[in-house]
Every structure is written in C-alpha cells, then in structure tokens.
CSV table of C-alpha atoms in Angstrom, one decimal:
chain,number,residue,atom,x,y,z
A,1429,UNK,CA,38.5,-27.9,16.9
A,1430,UNK,CA,42.0,-27.8,14.9
A,1431,UNK,CA,44.5,-26.0,16.3
A,1432,UNK,CA,48.0,-26.2,14.0
A,1433,UNK,CA,49.8,-24.4,11.2
A,1434,UNK,CA,49.8,-26.9,8.3
A,1435,UNK,CA,49.8,-25.9,4.8
A,1436,UNK,CA,45.9,-26.8,3.8
A,1437,UNK,CA,44.8,-24.2,6.8
A,1438,UNK,CA,47.0,-21.8,4.9
A,1439,UNK,CA,45.9,-23.0,1.8
A,1440,UNK,CA,41.9,-21.8,3.6
A,1441,UNK,CA,43.3,-19.0,5.1
A,1442,UNK,CA,44.5,-17.6,1.3
A,1443,UNK,CA,41.5,-18.9,-0.1
A,1444,UNK,CA,39.7,-16.7,2.3
A,1445,UNK,CA,41.6,-13.9,2.2
A,1446,UNK,CA,41.8,-13.8,-1.5
A,1447,UNK,CA,37.5,-13.9,-1.8
A,1448,UNK,CA,37.3,-11.0,0.9
A,1449,UNK,CA,39.9,-8.6,-1.1
A,1450,UNK,CA,37.7,-9.6,-4.4
A,1451,UNK,CA,34.5,-9.1,-2.6
A,1452,UNK,CA,36.0,-5.1,-1.3
A,1453,UNK,CA,37.9,-4.7,-4.6
A,1454,UNK,CA,34.3,-5.0,-6.1
A,1455,UNK,CA,33.0,-2.4,-3.4
A,1456,UNK,CA,30.6,-2.4,-1.1
A,1457,UNK,CA,26.3,-0.6,-1.9
A,1458,UNK,CA,26.2,2.7,-1.2
A,1459,UNK,CA,22.8,5.2,-0.5
A,1460,UNK,CA,21.6,6.5,-3.4
A,1461,UNK,CA,21.2,10.1,-3.2
A,1462,UNK,CA,17.2,10.0,-3.5
A,1463,UNK,CA,17.4,7.3,-0.9
A,1464,UNK,CA,15.7,4.4,-3.9
A,1465,UNK,CA,12.9,7.1,-5.2
A,1466,UNK,CA,13.4,7.3,-8.4
A,1467,UNK,CA,11.9,3.8,-9.2
A,1468,UNK,CA,8.6,4.4,-7.3
A,1469,UNK,CA,8.3,8.7,-8.9
A,1470,UNK,CA,8.6,6.9,-12.7
A,1471,UNK,CA,6.3,4.5,-12.4
A,1472,UNK,CA,3.5,6.8,-10.2
A,1473,UNK,CA,4.2,8.9,-13.7
A,1474,UNK,CA,4.0,6.4,-15.9
A,1475,UNK,CA,0.3,4.9,-14.7
A,1476,UNK,CA,-1.8,7.3,-12.8
A,1477,UNK,CA,0.4,10.7,-14.3
A,1478,UNK,CA,0.9,11.7,-10.4
A,1479,UNK,CA,4.5,13.0,-8.5
A,1480,UNK,CA,5.6,11.5,-5.1
A,1481,UNK,CA,8.4,13.0,-2.7
A,1482,UNK,CA,9.1,11.6,-0.2
A,1483,UNK,CA,9.5,14.1,3.1
A,1484,UNK,CA,12.8,13.8,4.7
A,1485,UNK,CA,13.8,17.7,5.2
A,1486,UNK,CA,11.8,21.4,6.0
A,1487,UNK,CA,12.3,22.7,2.0
A,1488,UNK,CA,10.8,19.5,0.2
A,1489,UNK,CA,8.0,19.6,3.0
A,1490,UNK,CA,7.1,23.3,2.6
A,1491,UNK,CA,7.4,22.2,-1.6
A,1492,UNK,CA,4.5,19.6,-1.0
A,1493,UNK,CA,2.6,21.9,1.1
A,1494,UNK,CA,2.8,24.5,-1.2
A,1495,UNK,CA,1.2,22.3,-4.0
A,1496,UNK,CA,-1.3,20.7,-1.9
A,1497,UNK,CA,-2.7,24.2,-0.2
A,1498,UNK,CA,-2.9,25.4,-4.6
A,1499,UNK,CA,-5.3,22.6,-5.0
A,1500,UNK,CA,-7.4,23.0,-2.6
A,1501,UNK,CA,-8.0,26.8,-3.3
A,1502,UNK,CA,-10.7,25.5,-5.9
A,1503,UNK,CA,-13.1,22.3,-6.0
A,1504,UNK,CA,-11.3,19.3,-5.9
A,1505,UNK,CA,-11.3,17.2,-8.9
A,1506,UNK,CA,-10.8,13.7,-9.0
A,1507,UNK,CA,-6.8,13.7,-9.8
A,1508,UNK,CA,-6.4,16.9,-7.9
A,1509,UNK,CA,-7.7,14.4,-4.7
A,1510,UNK,CA,-5.3,11.5,-5.8
A,1511,UNK,CA,-2.4,14.1,-6.1
A,1512,UNK,CA,-3.2,15.6,-2.2
A,1513,UNK,CA,-2.9,12.3,-1.4
A,1514,UNK,CA,0.1,11.2,-2.5
A,1515,UNK,CA,1.8,14.5,-0.8
A,1516,UNK,CA,0.1,14.4,2.1
A,1517,UNK,CA,-0.8,11.2,3.8
A,1518,UNK,CA,1.9,10.0,6.3
A,1519,UNK,CA,1.1,6.5,5.9
A,1520,UNK,CA,2.4,6.6,2.3
A,1521,UNK,CA,5.3,8.3,4.0
A,1522,UNK,CA,5.9,5.5,6.5
A,1523,UNK,CA,6.3,3.2,3.7
A,1524,UNK,CA,9.1,5.6,2.2
A,1525,UNK,CA,10.9,5.5,5.5
A,1526,UNK,CA,9.9,0.9,4.8
A,1527,UNK,CA,11.9,2.1,2.0
A,1528,UNK,CA,14.6,3.8,3.5
A,1529,UNK,CA,15.3,0.8,6.3
A,1530,UNK,CA,15.2,-1.9,3.1
A,1531,UNK,CA,18.3,0.6,1.7
A,1532,UNK,CA,20.3,0.3,4.9
A,1533,UNK,CA,20.2,-3.3,5.0
A,1534,UNK,CA,20.9,-3.7,1.9
A,1535,UNK,CA,24.3,-1.5,2.6
A,1536,UNK,CA,24.9,-3.5,5.6
A,1537,UNK,CA,24.9,-6.8,4.3
A,1538,UNK,CA,27.4,-5.6,1.6
A,1539,UNK,CA,29.5,-5.3,4.0
A,1540,UNK,CA,32.6,-7.5,4.8
A,1541,UNK,CA,32.0,-9.3,8.7
A,1542,UNK,CA,33.1,-7.6,11.9
A,1543,UNK,CA,36.4,-9.1,13.2
A,1544,UNK,CA,36.2,-9.5,16.9
A,1545,UNK,CA,38.9,-8.6,18.8
A,1546,UNK,CA,39.9,-10.3,22.6
A,1547,UNK,CA,42.7,-9.9,25.2
A,1548,UNK,CA,43.2,-11.5,28.5
A,1549,UNK,CA,46.2,-11.8,31.5
A,1550,UNK,CA,46.0,-14.5,33.4
A,1551,UNK,CA,48.2,-13.3,36.2
A,1552,UNK,CA,49.5,-15.2,38.9
A,1553,UNK,CA,52.3,-15.0,42.7
A,1554,UNK,CA,55.4,-15.5,40.2
A,1555,UNK,CA,54.4,-15.4,36.5
A,1556,UNK,CA,51.8,-13.3,33.9
A,1557,UNK,CA,50.1,-14.5,31.0
A,1558,UNK,CA,48.5,-11.8,28.1
A,1559,UNK,CA,47.1,-13.3,25.8
A,1560,UNK,CA,45.3,-11.2,21.9
A,1561,UNK,CA,43.2,-13.1,19.4
A,1562,UNK,CA,41.3,-11.8,16.7
A,1563,UNK,CA,38.0,-13.8,15.0
A,1564,UNK,CA,36.7,-13.6,11.2
A,1565,UNK,CA,34.2,-15.4,9.9
A,1566,UNK,CA,35.8,-17.0,7.1
A,1567,UNK,CA,32.8,-18.4,5.6
A,1568,UNK,CA,31.0,-14.7,6.2
A,1569,UNK,CA,33.7,-13.3,4.1
A,1570,UNK,CA,33.7,-16.2,1.1
A,1571,UNK,CA,29.8,-15.6,0.8
A,1572,UNK,CA,29.5,-12.0,0.7
A,1573,UNK,CA,29.6,-11.5,-3.0
A,1574,UNK,CA,26.0,-13.7,-2.8
A,1575,UNK,CA,24.9,-12.5,-0.1
A,1576,UNK,CA,25.5,-8.9,-1.3
A,1577,UNK,CA,23.5,-9.5,-4.6
A,1578,UNK,CA,20.4,-11.2,-2.6
A,1579,UNK,CA,20.6,-8.2,-0.3
A,1580,UNK,CA,20.2,-6.0,-3.8
A,1581,UNK,CA,17.1,-8.1,-5.1
A,1582,UNK,CA,15.3,-7.3,-1.7
A,1583,UNK,CA,15.9,-3.9,-1.8
A,1584,UNK,CA,14.6,-3.8,-5.5
A,1585,UNK,CA,11.5,-5.7,-4.1
A,1586,UNK,CA,11.2,-3.0,-1.6
A,1587,UNK,CA,10.8,-0.2,-4.2
A,1588,UNK,CA,8.3,-2.0,-5.7
A,1589,UNK,CA,6.4,-2.7,-2.9
A,1590,UNK,CA,6.5,1.2,-2.4
A,1591,UNK,CA,5.2,1.6,-5.8
A,1592,UNK,CA,2.2,-1.4,-4.8
A,1593,UNK,CA,1.5,1.8,-2.0
A,1594,UNK,CA,1.5,4.4,-4.0
A,1595,UNK,CA,-0.8,2.8,-6.5
A,1596,UNK,CA,-3.2,1.6,-3.6
A,1597,UNK,CA,-3.7,4.8,-1.8
A,1598,UNK,CA,-4.0,6.4,-5.3
A,1599,UNK,CA,-7.0,4.3,-5.9
A,1600,UNK,CA,-8.4,3.8,-2.6
A,1601,UNK,CA,-8.5,8.2,-2.8
A,1602,UNK,CA,-10.2,8.2,-6.3
A,1603,UNK,CA,-12.9,5.8,-4.9
A,1604,UNK,CA,-13.9,7.7,-1.9
A,1605,UNK,CA,-13.7,10.9,-3.9
A,1606,UNK,CA,-16.4,9.4,-5.5
A,1607,UNK,CA,-18.3,8.0,-2.8
A,1608,UNK,CA,-17.9,11.7,-1.1
A,1609,UNK,CA,-19.0,14.1,-4.3
A,1610,UNK,CA,-22.2,11.6,-4.4
A,1611,UNK,CA,-23.2,12.0,-1.1
A,1612,UNK,CA,-22.8,15.3,-2.0
A,1613,UNK,CA,-25.2,15.1,-5.0
A,1614,UNK,CA,-27.8,13.7,-3.0
A,1615,UNK,CA,-27.7,16.0,-0.5
A,1616,UNK,CA,-28.5,18.4,-3.1
A,1617,UNK,CA,-31.4,16.4,-4.5
A,1618,UNK,CA,-33.1,15.9,-1.2
A,1619,UNK,CA,-33.0,19.4,-0.7
A,1620,UNK,CA,-34.8,20.7,-4.5
A,1621,UNK,CA,-37.0,18.0,-3.6
A,1622,UNK,CA,-37.9,19.0,0.3
A,1623,UNK,CA,-37.9,22.0,-1.1
A,1624,UNK,CA,-40.9,21.4,-3.2
A,1625,UNK,CA,-42.6,19.2,-0.9
A,1626,UNK,CA,-42.5,22.1,1.6
A,1627,UNK,CA,-44.3,24.2,-0.9
A,1628,UNK,CA,-46.8,21.1,-1.3
A,1629,UNK,CA,-47.4,21.1,2.1
A,1630,UNK,CA,-48.5,24.8,2.6
A,1631,UNK,CA,-50.5,24.5,0.2
A,1632,UNK,CA,-52.5,21.7,1.4
A,1633,UNK,CA,-52.4,23.2,4.8
A,1634,UNK,CA,-54.4,26.3,3.2
A,1635,UNK,CA,-56.9,23.7,1.4
A,1636,UNK,CA,-57.7,21.8,3.9
A,1637,UNK,CA,-58.7,24.9,6.0
A,1638,UNK,CA,-61.0,26.6,3.2
A,1639,UNK,CA,-62.6,22.5,3.0
A,1640,UNK,CA,-60.8,22.3,-0.1
A,1641,UNK,CA,-58.9,18.9,0.1
A,1642,UNK,CA,-59.9,16.1,3.1
A,1643,UNK,CA,-57.9,15.1,5.8
A,1644,UNK,CA,-57.0,11.9,4.4
A,1645,UNK,CA,-55.1,13.3,1.8
A,1646,UNK,CA,-53.7,16.5,3.5
A,1647,UNK,CA,-52.3,13.3,6.1
A,1648,UNK,CA,-50.7,11.7,2.7
A,1649,UNK,CA,-48.9,15.0,2.2
A,1650,UNK,CA,-48.0,15.7,5.1
A,1651,UNK,CA,-46.3,11.7,5.6
A,1652,UNK,CA,-44.2,12.4,2.0
A,1653,UNK,CA,-42.9,15.2,3.3
A,1654,UNK,CA,-42.4,14.0,6.5
A,1655,UNK,CA,-40.2,10.8,4.7
A,1656,UNK,CA,-38.3,13.5,2.7
A,1657,UNK,CA,-37.2,15.2,6.0
A,1658,UNK,CA,-35.7,12.0,7.3
A,1659,UNK,CA,-34.2,10.8,4.2
A,1660,UNK,CA,-32.5,14.6,4.0
A,1661,UNK,CA,-31.1,14.1,7.5
A,1662,UNK,CA,-29.6,10.8,6.7
A,1663,UNK,CA,-28.1,12.1,3.2
A,1664,UNK,CA,-26.5,14.7,5.2
A,1665,UNK,CA,-25.3,12.1,7.7
A,1666,UNK,CA,-24.1,9.9,5.0
A,1667,UNK,CA,-22.7,12.9,3.2
A,1668,UNK,CA,-20.6,14.3,6.6
A,1669,UNK,CA,-19.1,10.6,7.0
A,1670,UNK,CA,-18.0,9.8,3.9
A,1671,UNK,CA,-16.0,13.6,4.0
A,1672,UNK,CA,-14.1,12.9,6.9
A,1673,UNK,CA,-13.2,9.5,5.2
A,1674,UNK,CA,-12.3,11.6,2.4
A,1675,UNK,CA,-9.5,13.8,4.7
A,1676,UNK,CA,-8.4,11.1,6.3
A,1677,UNK,CA,-7.4,9.4,2.7
A,1678,UNK,CA,-6.2,12.7,1.9
A,1679,UNK,CA,-4.0,13.7,5.0
A,1680,UNK,CA,-5.5,16.5,5.9
A,1681,UNK,CA,-6.0,18.4,8.5
A,1682,UNK,CA,-6.7,22.4,10.6
A,1683,UNK,CA,-7.1,25.3,7.8
A,1684,UNK,CA,-7.2,22.0,4.7
A,1685,UNK,CA,-10.0,20.6,6.3
A,1686,UNK,CA,-12.4,23.6,4.1
A,1687,UNK,CA,-11.6,22.5,0.9
A,1688,UNK,CA,-14.5,22.2,-1.6
A,1689,UNK,CA,-16.3,19.3,-3.2
A,1690,UNK,CA,-18.2,19.8,-6.1
A,1691,UNK,CA,-21.9,18.6,-6.5
A,1692,UNK,CA,-21.9,16.5,-9.0
A,1693,UNK,CA,-20.5,13.6,-10.0
A,1694,UNK,CA,-18.4,13.5,-13.8
A,1695,UNK,CA,-20.6,12.9,-16.6
A,1696,UNK,CA,-20.5,9.9,-18.5
A,1697,UNK,CA,-17.0,9.4,-20.5
A,1698,UNK,CA,-16.6,7.3,-23.6
A,1699,UNK,CA,-16.5,3.6,-23.5
A,1700,UNK,CA,-13.1,2.5,-23.1
A,1701,UNK,CA,-12.8,-0.7,-24.6
A,1702,UNK,CA,-9.4,-2.9,-23.8
A,1703,UNK,CA,-8.2,-5.9,-26.4
A,1704,UNK,CA,-6.4,-8.7,-23.9
A,1705,UNK,CA,-6.9,-7.7,-20.5
A,1706,UNK,CA,-5.8,-10.4,-19.3
A,1707,UNK,CA,-1.7,-10.4,-20.9
A,1708,UNK,CA,-1.8,-6.7,-19.9
A,1709,UNK,CA,-3.0,-7.7,-16.2
A,1710,UNK,CA,-0.1,-10.3,-15.9
A,1711,UNK,CA,2.3,-7.3,-17.7
A,1712,UNK,CA,1.8,-4.3,-15.4
A,1713,UNK,CA,0.5,-5.7,-12.2
A,1714,UNK,CA,2.2,-4.6,-9.7
A,1715,UNK,CA,2.2,-7.4,-7.3
A,1716,UNK,CA,2.7,-9.6,-10.1
A,1717,UNK,CA,6.7,-8.4,-10.5
A,1718,UNK,CA,6.5,-9.0,-6.3
A,1719,UNK,CA,6.2,-12.3,-6.5
A,1720,UNK,CA,8.0,-12.8,-9.9
A,1721,UNK,CA,10.7,-10.6,-7.5
A,1722,UNK,CA,10.7,-12.2,-3.9
A,1723,UNK,CA,11.1,-16.1,-6.5
A,1724,UNK,CA,13.8,-14.8,-8.1
A,1725,UNK,CA,15.1,-13.6,-4.4
A,1726,UNK,CA,14.6,-17.3,-3.2
A,1727,UNK,CA,16.3,-19.0,-5.7
A,1728,UNK,CA,19.3,-17.3,-4.9
A,1729,UNK,CA,18.7,-17.8,-1.6
A,1730,UNK,CA,18.8,-21.8,-2.5
A,1731,UNK,CA,21.8,-22.0,-4.4
A,1732,UNK,CA,23.3,-20.5,-1.5
A,1733,UNK,CA,21.9,-23.1,0.6
A,1734,UNK,CA,23.4,-25.6,-1.2
A,1735,UNK,CA,26.5,-24.0,-1.8
A,1736,UNK,CA,27.0,-23.9,2.6
A,1737,UNK,CA,24.8,-27.1,2.8
A,1738,UNK,CA,28.2,-29.0,5.1
A,1739,UNK,CA,29.5,-26.2,6.8
A,1740,UNK,CA,27.3,-23.8,8.9
A,1741,UNK,CA,30.5,-21.4,9.7
A,1742,UNK,CA,33.5,-21.2,9.9
A,1743,UNK,CA,35.8,-18.5,12.2
A,1744,UNK,CA,39.0,-18.1,11.3
A,1745,UNK,CA,41.2,-17.1,15.3
A,1746,UNK,CA,44.9,-15.7,14.9
A,1747,UNK,CA,45.9,-15.9,18.7
A,1748,UNK,CA,49.5,-14.3,20.5
A,1749,UNK,CA,50.3,-15.5,23.5
A,1750,UNK,CA,52.9,-13.4,25.7
A,1751,UNK,CA,53.9,-15.4,29.0
A,1752,UNK,CA,56.1,-14.1,31.8
A,1753,UNK,CA,57.2,-15.4,34.9
A,1754,UNK,CA,59.2,-15.7,37.5
A,1755,UNK,CA,61.6,-18.2,39.2
A,1756,UNK,CA,64.2,-18.9,41.8
A,1757,UNK,CA,67.4,-20.6,40.7
A,1758,UNK,CA,69.5,-22.5,42.5
A,1759,UNK,CA,71.2,-20.1,44.5
A,1760,UNK,CA,68.0,-18.4,45.6
A,1761,UNK,CA,67.5,-15.7,43.4
A,1762,UNK,CA,65.0,-14.7,41.6
A,1763,UNK,CA,65.1,-14.9,37.6
A,1764,UNK,CA,62.8,-13.2,34.9
A,1765,UNK,CA,61.1,-16.0,32.1
A,1766,UNK,CA,59.3,-14.5,29.2
A,1767,UNK,CA,58.4,-16.7,25.7
A,1768,UNK,CA,55.7,-15.7,23.2
A,1769,UNK,CA,53.9,-18.0,21.0
A,1770,UNK,CA,51.8,-17.7,18.2
A,1771,UNK,CA,48.3,-20.1,17.2
A,1772,UNK,CA,46.1,-20.3,14.2
A,1773,UNK,CA,43.4,-21.9,14.8
A,1774,UNK,CA,40.2,-22.7,12.3
A,1775,UNK,CA,37.0,-24.0,13.8
A,1776,UNK,CA,34.4,-25.5,11.9
A,1777,UNK,CA,30.6,-25.7,12.4
A,1778,UNK,CA,29.7,-29.5,10.9
A,1779,UNK,CA,26.3,-30.4,10.4
A,1780,UNK,CA,27.3,-34.5,11.0
A,1781,UNK,CA,24.0,-35.4,12.3
A,1782,UNK,CA,21.8,-34.3,9.0
A,1783,UNK,CA,24.7,-33.3,6.8
A,1784,UNK,CA,22.4,-30.2,6.1
A,1785,UNK,CA,19.2,-32.2,4.9
A,1786,UNK,CA,16.7,-29.0,7.3
A,1787,UNK,CA,18.2,-26.2,5.6
A,1788,UNK,CA,18.1,-27.3,1.9
A,1789,UNK,CA,15.1,-28.6,2.6
A,1790,UNK,CA,13.8,-25.5,3.8
A,1791,UNK,CA,14.9,-23.4,1.6
A,1792,UNK,CA,13.2,-25.5,-1.2
A,1793,UNK,CA,10.0,-25.6,0.2
A,1794,UNK,CA,10.1,-22.2,1.0
A,1795,UNK,CA,10.9,-21.3,-2.5
A,1796,UNK,CA,8.2,-23.7,-4.0
A,1797,UNK,CA,5.9,-22.0,-1.5
A,1798,UNK,CA,6.7,-18.6,-3.3
A,1799,UNK,CA,5.9,-20.4,-6.8
A,1800,UNK,CA,2.7,-22.0,-6.1
A,1801,UNK,CA,1.5,-18.4,-5.0
A,1802,UNK,CA,3.1,-16.6,-7.8
A,1803,UNK,CA,1.4,-18.6,-9.7
A,1804,UNK,CA,-2.1,-18.3,-8.0
A,1805,UNK,CA,-1.3,-14.5,-8.4
A,1806,UNK,CA,-1.8,-14.9,-12.2
A,1807,UNK,CA,-4.7,-16.9,-12.4
A,1808,UNK,CA,-5.9,-14.6,-10.2
A,1809,UNK,CA,-5.6,-11.4,-11.7
A,1810,UNK,CA,-6.6,-13.0,-15.0
A,1811,UNK,CA,-9.3,-13.4,-13.5
A,1812,UNK,CA,-10.0,-10.1,-11.8
A,1813,UNK,CA,-9.1,-8.5,-15.2
A,1814,UNK,CA,-12.0,-10.3,-16.7
A,1815,UNK,CA,-14.6,-9.1,-13.4
A,1816,UNK,CA,-13.3,-5.4,-13.3
A,1817,UNK,CA,-13.9,-5.3,-16.5
A,1818,UNK,CA,-17.2,-6.6,-16.3
A,1819,UNK,CA,-18.7,-4.6,-13.8
A,1820,UNK,CA,-17.4,-1.7,-15.6
A,1821,UNK,CA,-19.3,-2.5,-18.9
A,1822,UNK,CA,-21.9,-3.6,-16.7
A,1823,UNK,CA,-22.1,0.3,-14.9
A,1824,UNK,CA,-22.2,2.1,-17.7
A,1825,UNK,CA,-24.6,0.4,-19.1
A,1826,UNK,CA,-27.1,0.3,-16.0
A,1827,UNK,CA,-26.3,4.3,-16.3
A,1828,UNK,CA,-26.4,5.3,-19.1
A,1829,UNK,CA,-30.0,3.8,-18.8
A,1830,UNK,CA,-31.1,5.5,-16.0
A,1831,UNK,CA,-30.0,8.9,-17.3
A,1832,UNK,CA,-31.6,8.4,-21.2
A,1833,UNK,CA,-34.9,6.7,-20.7
A,1834,UNK,CA,-35.7,6.4,-16.5
A,1835,UNK,CA,-35.1,9.9,-16.0
A,1836,UNK,CA,-36.8,11.7,-18.5
A,1837,UNK,CA,-39.5,9.4,-18.0
A,1838,UNK,CA,-40.3,9.8,-14.5
A,1839,UNK,CA,-40.2,13.3,-15.1
A,1840,UNK,CA,-43.0,12.9,-18.0
A,1841,UNK,CA,-44.7,10.3,-15.6
A,1842,UNK,CA,-44.7,13.1,-12.6
A,1843,UNK,CA,-45.3,16.2,-15.5
A,1844,UNK,CA,-48.8,14.1,-16.1
A,1845,UNK,CA,-50.1,13.0,-12.6
A,1846,UNK,CA,-49.7,16.7,-11.7
A,1847,UNK,CA,-51.7,18.0,-15.2
A,1848,UNK,CA,-54.5,14.6,-13.8
A,1849,UNK,CA,-54.2,15.7,-10.5
A,1850,UNK,CA,-55.3,19.4,-11.2
A,1851,UNK,CA,-57.9,18.7,-13.2
A,1852,UNK,CA,-59.6,16.2,-11.1
A,1853,UNK,CA,-58.6,13.8,-13.0
A,1854,UNK,CA,-56.9,11.6,-10.1
A,1855,UNK,CA,-55.9,11.6,-6.1
A,1856,UNK,CA,-53.6,12.8,-4.3
A,1857,UNK,CA,-51.8,9.3,-4.0
A,1858,UNK,CA,-51.3,8.7,-7.7
A,1859,UNK,CA,-49.3,12.1,-7.2
A,1860,UNK,CA,-47.5,11.7,-4.3
A,1861,UNK,CA,-46.7,7.7,-5.6
A,1862,UNK,CA,-45.2,9.1,-9.1
A,1863,UNK,CA,-42.9,12.0,-7.0
A,1864,UNK,CA,-41.9,9.4,-4.5
A,1865,UNK,CA,-40.9,6.8,-7.3
A,1866,UNK,CA,-39.1,9.8,-9.4
A,1867,UNK,CA,-37.2,11.0,-6.6
A,1868,UNK,CA,-36.5,7.1,-5.4
A,1869,UNK,CA,-35.4,6.9,-9.7
A,1870,UNK,CA,-33.1,10.3,-9.3
A,1871,UNK,CA,-31.1,8.6,-5.8
A,1872,UNK,CA,-30.7,5.3,-7.5
A,1873,UNK,CA,-29.0,6.8,-10.6
A,1874,UNK,CA,-26.6,9.0,-8.4
A,1875,UNK,CA,-26.1,5.7,-7.2
A,1876,UNK,CA,-25.2,3.8,-10.9
A,1877,UNK,CA,-22.8,7.1,-11.9
A,1878,UNK,CA,-21.1,6.6,-8.5
A,1879,UNK,CA,-20.9,3.0,-9.2
A,1880,UNK,CA,-19.6,3.4,-12.2
A,1881,UNK,CA,-16.7,5.6,-11.9
A,1882,UNK,CA,-15.4,3.5,-8.8
A,1883,UNK,CA,-15.8,0.3,-10.8
A,1884,UNK,CA,-13.9,2.6,-13.7
A,1885,UNK,CA,-11.3,3.1,-11.3
A,1886,UNK,CA,-11.2,-0.9,-10.1
A,1887,UNK,CA,-10.7,-1.9,-13.4
A,1888,UNK,CA,-8.1,0.4,-14.1
A,1889,UNK,CA,-6.4,-0.8,-10.8
A,1890,UNK,CA,-6.8,-4.4,-11.8
A,1891,UNK,CA,-4.7,-3.7,-14.9
A,1892,UNK,CA,-2.0,-2.3,-12.5
A,1893,UNK,CA,-2.2,-3.4,-9.2
A,1894,UNK,CA,-2.7,-1.4,-6.1
A,1895,UNK,CA,-5.6,-3.4,-4.5
A,1896,UNK,CA,-9.4,-3.9,-5.9
A,1897,UNK,CA,-11.3,-1.9,-3.7
A,1898,UNK,CA,-15.2,-2.6,-2.7
A,1899,UNK,CA,-18.7,-1.0,-5.1
A,1900,UNK,CA,-20.5,2.2,-4.1
A,1901,UNK,CA,-23.6,-0.7,-4.5
A,1902,UNK,CA,-23.7,-1.6,-0.9
A,1903,UNK,CA,-24.9,1.8,0.1
A,1904,UNK,CA,-28.8,1.6,0.5
A,1905,UNK,CA,-30.8,4.0,-2.0
A,1906,UNK,CA,-33.2,4.6,1.3
A,1907,UNK,CA,-30.4,5.7,3.8
A,1908,UNK,CA,-29.4,8.2,1.4
A,1909,UNK,CA,-26.6,6.7,-0.8
A,1910,UNK,CA,-23.6,8.5,-2.7
A,1911,UNK,CA,-23.1,9.4,-5.9
A,1912,UNK,CA,-23.2,12.6,-8.2
A,1913,UNK,CA,-25.5,13.9,-10.8
A,1914,UNK,CA,-28.9,12.4,-12.6
A,1915,UNK,CA,-31.5,14.4,-14.1
A,1916,UNK,CA,-34.0,16.1,-11.7
C-alpha cells in the first residue's frame, strides 16, 4: 500500500487517465441494427441459397409465418423443407439469441470500468469525521482497447457459430426429408404388392374350393399374403416415425402438421465431379473458420497476459476527509474545530510468489491446445471430404445399378415365372419366391435411392460444414426401410 502524492504516482495517474481518454475518444462498441445477423444471412444465401431471419418482433414473425404457410400449401420439396426449418425451428432462434448475448458482452467489454464511490461517517462525543472516496481500476482502463478488441473477435466467432447452426439445421432437415419421403415410397410399394397378393389369395381360395390347387400351394400363397400384411404395417409405422422426426426438424405444430410429402424421391441427378475437394473443405468449412478465429483470439489474449504478467490489478483511490470536533479550552468554553485532507492512494496487487508464471503458462497451454485442435480439424476435414465423396459416388453407382439392371431383370423374371406357372411348367413355390425376391429388390432400390440423396447431402456439407449425419442404410429393408422410387 502506498499513500502519497509524489511525482511518480502523479505520472502514473496521468498515464492511466490519458489511456482511458484515448479509449473513450476511440469510441465504445455499440449494438448493430440487425443484431449481427448480416453475415449469417449472407452465408446462408451463398452456401445453401436460403434466407434466415431472427424473429424478434411481431412483424417479422408474421412475415416468416406467411412464408412458411406458402411453402406448406403444396407438396413439400427438399429445398422447401430446409427453408421451412430455417424459418420455424425454435432451436435455431435460440442460437440467434446466443448471438445477441455475445453482442451484449462485446458492448459491455468495450466500456470503461465503473468507478466505485464510498462515503463513511465516524462520530463521537466531541468530534465527527466524514470521509468520501472514489476508487477506479487503472489496469482495466489501460487495457481497455485490447480487451475491447478481443471481445469483438469473440463476437465474430459467435457469428460463425450461428452460421454453423444454420448449416447444421439445413443438413439435418434435408436428410430427414429424404427419410420421410422414402418411407412414403415404401408404403406405396407395399400397398401395391399387397393388393396384388390379395387378388392372388382370393384366386387361390376359389381354386382350393374347386380342387384346382392343393392345400400346400394354397397355404404358401396365404402365408405370402400374411407376410406382406406385416411388412405393410411395419412400413406404415416407420412412415409415421419419420414424419414426426421431420416435424421436429421443421418446428411445425397445429394446422401446419397437415403438410404433404411426395410419394417418391427425386430421380438421380447428373453425377457431380469435384476437383480439389480437400482444399475446398479447408477453405469453406465453417468449423475450420471457427477454430481459426478462436486461435486468433487466444493469441491476442496471450499477448495481453504477457503485458500484465507482473501486475494483477491496479486500483487508484482518491479520498477526501473532513474532520469536525469540539474541545474545551482553558476557560471552560467549548470550541469547534474542523479540518480537511486529501489522500491519493495507489493499490498494486503484485504476484510476488510466481511473478505471473502460472498466468502466462495457462494462456500458453490454452493457445497450444487450440492450435492442436485446429490441426486435428484440418486433418479430419480432409478425410471427411474424401470419405463423403466416396460414399456419394458409391451410392450413385449402386442406385443406378438397381434402376438400370436389377429391377428390370426382376420384372422379367416374375413375368416369365407367371407364364410358366400358367402353362403348368412350374409350381406356386417358384412363383411366390420370384415375387418375394422382386419385392425385396424394390425395397432395396428405394433404400439405395434414399441413401444416395443422404450421401449427396453429406458430401455437400462435408465441404461447407454443418456436421455429417449417418446415412439411411442403417434401416433394415425387412422393417420397411425408407426411400422412394424404384420401379415395380
């Protein structure tokens, strides 16, 4: 503790005041008109061609609701589902609220430290002492520009995180859309197969009554029709589950739940060939950008730690004391006495035990941790981009194989099997086996097309960010799978 008004203390005071004045003249950060949403909106439009809004008043909410209602009036497309999710999903709005919190913290960090005022009164029988003091942190004032810059960098990182939330939701909504439409396609196919099996069962029932078919062939046909009934029930259950999962991604409720989905998935597009996918992933991936921004912010924090390693805090205290008392003189009369004094105190907290080594070591290790994680992300991003392209290309080839070869051949086999059965060249066992195999091939073709569109989504977001999701192949075909399309 130092209590003096010596020239060195005065110079330190002037230095702190000059630094604080410079910071004030530089201006404090203010709130942006759009809450920092401009970069998020620009990135969403550039990367996925969609609009995002932060719903913070009734007018914006009504506009977003009108747009959602417009999209839901006709059968929903994949792009439409993504747009609905970006406008209706409340989890995304919570991410935008996080951005608002980060902006408020940035503005608060750019403000000078608040002075602390104190007043005390000490009174006795013959005297009264009144003390007024003001205390302010010189260290906080001197380091204000550096701290404000770091806070600004953290706000920029929060904006990148908001972009990541947008891309993640877009990817998840698109994947779930394909799963839900694929489930519709499976239900449609099983319904058609069940109708054909019902007609065949009715025919076999009549033939059995007339003695035209034996009991075992009749039982085989009835068992086949019963299996299709179970598979249709499973497909319908999966259809309801996938639709509800899509509802949660889109953030819909009430009358909005009446939206319609198409019965089949889109046809295969032209094969997308991409050059230098690793370099593109490193350049565009939003998680890589976030890691770089965090590393830059930590580097600045480390510089600040080095600059202040020998001083933890400096408090400047100005005190003014007023003393008033009474005394009795030699003649027995009471006299009033008063005095005023001013004190300037400079309190410096000096880390005499480690000279700031622990503070700097913590900053350095935190920085190296972030640097190593950035390097890991760069390695993983390259690998994920290659893996996503491999899956995309493989699923494209598999789907084309089903579409161009497997399904046409299965159709020919079943048609020829029916002709041979009609000509009594084979029995009902072969006919049912061929019909069952054709059903399994169609279900597998639906799943393959679903998996392709999910792999297509994964590949796109492996380059721009937003997280990679699991493919649709995990759904077993026998339980209804998901996907649309295959020929019958």
